[in-house]
Amino acid sequence: MTAILEVKAASAAYGQIQALRDVNLDVYEGEVVALIGSNGAGKSTLLKTISGIIRPTNGEIRFNGAPIHQEQTHVIVKSGLVHVPEGRAILKRMTIEDNLLTGGMYASKHDTPHLLAHVYDIFPLLRDRRQHPAGTLSGGQQQMLAIARGLMAQPKLLMLDEPSLGLAPLVIKEIFGLIQTLKASGMTILLVEQNARQALRIADRGYVIENGGIKLADRANALLHNDMILQAYLGGA
Ligand code: ATP
């Protein structure tokens, strides 16, 4: 079986700063893959490079077998590779429904009502509040909206950048519960998290990134019991 996403020896830089070095990473259909690493390790840069926001300086990225590392972001989104960025990027003055519609802008007009209904079934609260400005939602609800907007783009692969960032423990639990539900529905997910333990508990496999390079790749369960990972990323517990 070939991977739905193949990152091969990808490097990226911000001017003189090398942010990714020779990164190799694969995601197979139906998997949840966690990408963990400390602040500044290169996690967001890797997602941005995959989604075409940053051009790799070297290497190759393939999605569904086709090279995408020279493609424009909108072409990549349309092909089913959807990035929910860190910080959510919600349009706070726009209504919740209009935020969702921006996510569905590449779907055919005919499909939009079905897509909206599907997303509202997963997130009933968003249906109830659909005419309210998105800025009236709590942080956790805005994160839900960001993920819901991603789903409107009909992802074949959903990349989530730090969905639990800045949220209270109970809300984090809800977000991970949602990711679990998406996983159970067969969604393929590449999950970037500082919250390494919870991410690895939900994931099938994990990659550890340090200083722009992949340090370790393994089954998530093996990483959860790896002494080095325990000490460095899981608080030694
Ligand atoms: P965090 O969890 O803090 O977001 P991260 O693992 O996602 O960390 P990146 O944001 O990918 O890390 O950053 C990787 C490296 O690239 C860091 O050294 C960072 O300072 C640098 N960097 C990130 N964005 C830029 C930018 N726009 N210009 C210059 N350097 C950048």
Short mmCIF file of C-alpha atoms and ligand atoms in Angstrom, two decimals:
data_model
loop_
_atom_site.label_atom_id
_atom_site.label_comp_id
_atom_site.label_asym_id
_atom_site.label_seq_id
_atom_site.Cartn_x
_atom_site.Cartn_y
_atom_site.Cartn_z
CA MET A 1 0.00 0.00 0.00
CA THR A 2 1.35 3.44 -0.85
CA ALA A 3 0.99 6.30 1.56
CA ILE A 4 -1.62 9.02 0.91
CA LEU A 5 1.03 11.57 1.97
CA GLU A 6 4.74 11.08 1.29
CA VAL A 7 7.30 13.61 2.44
CA LYS A 8 10.72 12.71 1.07
CA ALA A 9 13.92 14.42 2.22
CA ALA A 10 12.13 17.77 2.52
CA SER A 11 14.03 20.82 3.73
CA ALA A 12 12.77 24.36 4.28
CA ALA A 13 14.25 27.65 5.43
CA TYR A 14 13.27 31.15 6.51
CA GLY A 15 16.04 33.15 4.84
CA GLN A 16 19.22 31.93 6.48
CA ILE A 17 17.39 29.94 9.14
CA GLN A 18 17.12 26.28 8.21
CA ALA A 19 13.80 25.18 9.74
CA LEU A 20 13.47 21.66 8.24
CA ARG A 21 16.25 19.26 7.30
CA ASP A 22 15.74 16.14 5.21
CA VAL A 23 12.36 15.28 6.69
CA ASN A 24 10.85 11.93 5.73
CA LEU A 25 7.28 11.26 6.82
CA ASP A 26 4.45 9.09 5.50
CA VAL A 27 0.77 9.00 6.34
CA TYR A 28 -1.39 6.06 5.25
CA GLU A 29 -5.12 6.17 4.65
CA GLY A 30 -7.18 5.86 7.85
CA GLU A 31 -4.25 6.56 10.15
CA VAL A 32 -3.86 9.16 12.84
CA VAL A 33 -0.21 10.21 12.88
CA ALA A 34 1.06 12.44 15.69
CA LEU A 35 3.95 14.83 15.16
CA ILE A 36 5.45 15.85 18.47
CA GLY A 37 8.37 18.06 19.43
CA SER A 38 9.24 21.04 21.56
CA ASN A 39 8.68 24.73 20.78
CA GLY A 40 10.44 25.80 17.61
CA ALA A 41 11.24 22.22 16.54
CA GLY A 42 9.65 22.77 13.13
CA LYS A 43 6.20 21.21 13.49
CA SER A 44 4.21 24.15 12.10
CA THR A 45 6.81 24.68 9.39
CA LEU A 46 6.39 21.09 8.26
CA LEU A 47 2.59 21.46 8.01
CA LYS A 48 2.98 24.75 6.14
CA THR A 49 5.42 23.13 3.75
CA ILE A 50 3.03 20.24 3.10
CA SER A 51 0.10 22.60 2.46
CA GLY A 52 2.07 24.82 0.08
CA ILE A 53 2.34 27.92 2.28
CA ILE A 54 6.13 27.47 2.36
CA ARG A 55 8.10 26.07 -0.58
CA PRO A 56 10.60 23.36 0.32
CA THR A 57 14.18 24.16 -0.66
CA ASN A 58 14.80 20.46 -1.35
CA GLY A 59 12.94 17.20 -1.45
CA GLU A 60 9.59 16.03 -2.62
CA ILE A 61 6.03 15.91 -1.26
CA ARG A 62 3.42 13.64 -2.81
CA PHE A 63 -0.29 13.50 -2.08
CA ASN A 64 -2.26 10.58 -3.51
CA GLY A 65 0.82 9.79 -5.60
CA ALA A 66 1.03 13.24 -7.25
CA PRO A 67 3.82 15.72 -6.51
CA ILE A 68 2.43 18.79 -4.73
CA HIS A 69 5.54 20.65 -3.57
CA GLN A 70 5.29 23.11 -6.47
CA GLU A 71 1.51 23.50 -6.27
CA GLN A 72 -0.48 26.51 -5.06
CA THR A 73 -2.23 26.14 -1.71
CA HIS A 74 -5.76 26.34 -3.18
CA VAL A 75 -4.97 23.50 -5.59
CA ILE A 76 -3.67 21.43 -2.69
CA VAL A 77 -6.80 22.12 -0.60
CA LYS A 78 -9.01 21.22 -3.54
CA SER A 79 -7.23 17.90 -3.88
CA GLY A 80 -8.33 17.06 -0.31
CA LEU A 81 -5.33 18.03 1.81
CA VAL A 82 -6.74 20.41 4.41
CA HIS A 83 -4.74 22.32 7.04
CA VAL A 84 -6.36 23.68 10.21
CA PRO A 85 -3.71 26.17 11.31
CA GLU A 86 -2.38 26.94 14.76
CA GLY A 87 -4.31 29.87 16.23
CA ARG A 88 -7.49 28.78 14.39
CA ALA A 89 -7.68 31.78 12.00
CA ILE A 90 -11.39 32.22 12.64
CA LEU A 91 -12.98 35.31 11.06
CA LYS A 92 -14.42 36.65 14.28
CA ARG A 93 -16.80 39.27 12.91
CA MET A 94 -18.30 36.92 10.38
CA THR A 95 -21.07 34.58 11.38
CA ILE A 96 -20.33 30.99 12.26
CA GLU A 97 -22.10 29.84 9.11
CA ASP A 98 -20.13 32.22 6.89
CA ASN A 99 -16.91 30.93 8.43
CA LEU A 100 -18.03 27.41 7.54
CA LEU A 101 -18.91 28.48 4.01
CA THR A 102 -15.36 29.81 3.46
CA GLY A 103 -14.19 26.26 4.19
CA GLY A 104 -16.62 24.89 1.61
CA MET A 105 -15.77 27.39 -1.11
CA TYR A 106 -14.26 24.76 -3.40
CA ALA A 107 -17.21 22.40 -3.10
CA SER A 108 -19.89 22.56 -5.78
CA LYS A 109 -22.88 24.76 -4.88
CA HIS A 110 -25.00 21.65 -5.12
CA ASP A 111 -23.00 19.94 -2.33
CA THR A 112 -22.88 22.87 0.11
CA PRO A 113 -26.21 22.26 1.93
CA HIS A 114 -25.34 18.58 2.47
CA LEU A 115 -21.87 19.48 3.70
CA LEU A 116 -23.27 22.07 6.11
CA ALA A 117 -25.89 19.63 7.41
CA HIS A 118 -23.20 16.98 7.92
CA VAL A 119 -20.93 19.38 9.82
CA TYR A 120 -23.84 20.67 11.93
CA ASP A 121 -24.71 17.08 12.85
CA ILE A 122 -21.19 16.66 14.23
CA PHE A 123 -21.27 20.09 15.93
CA PRO A 124 -24.88 20.80 17.01
CA LEU A 125 -23.77 23.87 18.96
CA LEU A 126 -22.58 25.50 15.74
CA ARG A 127 -26.01 24.91 14.18
CA ASP A 128 -27.74 26.56 17.16
CA ARG A 129 -25.45 29.59 16.96
CA ARG A 130 -24.98 29.72 13.20
CA GLN A 131 -26.07 33.36 12.74
CA HIS A 132 -23.89 34.63 15.60
CA PRO A 133 -20.49 36.21 15.02
CA ALA A 134 -17.75 33.61 15.42
CA GLY A 135 -16.03 35.90 17.95
CA THR A 136 -18.82 35.21 20.44
CA LEU A 137 -17.70 31.57 20.76
CA SER A 138 -15.36 30.45 23.54
CA GLY A 139 -11.79 29.40 22.70
CA GLY A 140 -12.70 25.72 22.61
CA GLN A 141 -15.77 26.38 20.47
CA GLN A 142 -13.64 28.44 18.06
CA GLN A 143 -11.28 25.49 17.77
CA MET A 144 -14.29 23.28 16.99
CA LEU A 145 -15.34 25.82 14.35
CA ALA A 146 -11.85 25.78 12.82
CA ILE A 147 -12.00 21.99 12.56
CA ALA A 148 -15.58 22.12 11.25
CA ARG A 149 -14.48 24.63 8.59
CA GLY A 150 -11.72 22.19 7.63
CA LEU A 151 -14.30 19.42 7.26
CA MET A 152 -16.31 21.63 4.87
CA ALA A 153 -13.38 21.26 2.44
CA GLN A 154 -14.02 17.48 2.34
CA PRO A 155 -10.55 16.42 3.48
CA LYS A 156 -8.95 13.14 2.50
CA LEU A 157 -6.22 14.15 4.93
CA LEU A 158 -6.81 16.60 7.76
CA MET A 159 -3.78 18.33 9.28
CA LEU A 160 -4.43 19.81 12.73
CA ASP A 161 -1.85 22.21 14.17
CA GLU A 162 -1.99 22.33 17.99
CA PRO A 163 -5.77 22.05 18.36
CA SER A 164 -5.49 21.97 22.16
CA LEU A 165 -3.34 25.10 22.44
CA GLY A 166 -4.44 27.52 25.16
CA LEU A 167 -7.50 25.51 26.19
CA ALA A 168 -8.57 24.36 29.65
CA PRO A 169 -8.12 20.64 30.49
CA LEU A 170 -11.81 19.79 30.18
CA VAL A 171 -12.03 21.50 26.80
CA ILE A 172 -8.86 19.73 25.66
CA LYS A 173 -10.59 16.47 26.54
CA GLU A 174 -13.50 17.44 24.29
CA ILE A 175 -11.16 18.29 21.42
CA PHE A 176 -9.40 14.94 21.72
CA GLY A 177 -12.80 13.25 21.94
CA LEU A 178 -13.73 14.92 18.66
CA ILE A 179 -10.47 13.78 17.02
CA GLN A 180 -11.26 10.25 18.23
CA THR A 181 -14.73 10.49 16.64
CA LEU A 182 -13.21 11.68 13.36
CA LYS A 183 -10.73 8.81 13.50
CA ALA A 184 -13.55 6.32 14.11
CA SER A 185 -15.31 7.69 11.02
CA GLY A 186 -12.23 6.76 8.98
CA MET A 187 -10.67 10.22 8.65
CA THR A 188 -6.92 10.32 8.01
CA ILE A 189 -5.28 12.83 10.36
CA LEU A 190 -1.82 14.34 10.81
CA LEU A 191 -1.89 15.83 14.30
CA VAL A 192 0.67 18.32 15.60
CA GLU A 193 0.59 18.59 19.37
CA GLN A 194 2.62 19.83 22.32
CA ASN A 195 0.28 17.73 24.37
CA ALA A 196 2.32 14.67 23.44
CA ARG A 197 0.80 12.10 25.75
CA GLN A 198 -2.80 12.69 24.67
CA ALA A 199 -1.77 12.90 21.02
CA LEU A 200 0.10 9.58 21.20
CA ARG A 201 -2.80 7.91 22.99
CA ILE A 202 -5.07 8.70 20.07
CA ALA A 203 -2.53 8.15 17.29
CA ASP A 204 -1.52 4.97 15.45
CA ARG A 205 2.03 6.18 14.80
CA GLY A 206 4.13 9.11 15.85
CA TYR A 207 7.12 11.13 14.68
CA VAL A 208 9.39 13.12 16.96
CA ILE A 209 10.88 16.24 15.43
CA GLU A 210 13.83 18.10 16.90
CA ASN A 211 15.75 20.98 15.41
CA GLY A 212 13.99 20.60 12.09
CA GLY A 213 14.83 16.91 11.72
CA ILE A 214 12.89 13.70 12.44
CA LYS A 215 14.56 12.10 15.41
CA LEU A 216 12.36 9.07 15.84
CA ALA A 217 9.37 7.40 14.19
CA ASP A 218 7.48 4.49 15.72
CA ARG A 219 4.13 3.05 16.68
CA ALA A 220 2.44 5.53 19.03
CA ASN A 221 2.25 2.92 21.77
CA ALA A 222 5.99 2.27 21.55
CA LEU A 223 6.71 6.01 21.79
CA LEU A 224 4.50 6.25 24.88
CA HIS A 225 6.74 3.68 26.56
CA ASN A 226 10.07 4.92 25.23
CA ASP A 227 12.32 6.19 28.06
CA MET A 228 13.83 8.99 26.01
CA ILE A 229 10.36 10.20 24.96
CA LEU A 230 9.08 9.85 28.50
CA GLN A 231 11.84 12.07 29.82
CA ALA A 232 11.88 14.64 27.04
CA TYR A 233 8.22 15.04 26.09
CA LEU A 234 5.98 13.29 28.60
CA GLY A 235 7.23 14.86 31.79
CA GLY A 236 9.09 11.72 32.86
CA ALA A 237 5.94 10.16 34.29
P1 ATP B 1 5.71 26.00 18.08
O1 ATP B 1 5.09 24.89 18.81
O2 ATP B 1 6.35 27.01 18.97
O3 ATP B 1 4.84 26.59 17.01
P2 ATP B 1 7.05 24.55 16.00
O4 ATP B 1 7.65 23.21 16.26
O5 ATP B 1 5.77 24.58 15.27
O6 ATP B 1 6.97 25.33 17.34
P3 ATP B 1 8.03 26.28 13.93
O7 ATP B 1 7.03 27.35 14.17
O8 ATP B 1 7.87 25.41 12.75
O9 ATP B 1 8.16 25.37 15.23
O10 ATP B 1 9.48 26.95 13.89
C1 ATP B 1 10.66 26.27 13.49
C2 ATP B 1 11.83 27.25 13.47
O11 ATP B 1 11.64 28.23 12.46
C3 ATP B 1 12.02 28.02 14.77
O12 ATP B 1 13.39 28.18 14.97
C4 ATP B 1 11.34 29.34 14.50
O13 ATP B 1 11.93 30.37 15.26
C5 ATP B 1 11.62 29.54 13.01
N1 ATP B 1 10.55 30.30 12.36
C6 ATP B 1 9.23 29.97 12.34
N2 ATP B 1 8.53 30.87 11.62
C7 ATP B 1 9.42 31.78 11.17
C8 ATP B 1 9.33 32.96 10.36
N3 ATP B 1 8.17 33.37 9.85
N4 ATP B 1 10.48 33.64 10.12
C9 ATP B 1 11.68 33.22 10.61
N5 ATP B 1 11.83 32.12 11.37
C10 ATP B 1 10.73 31.41 11.64
#
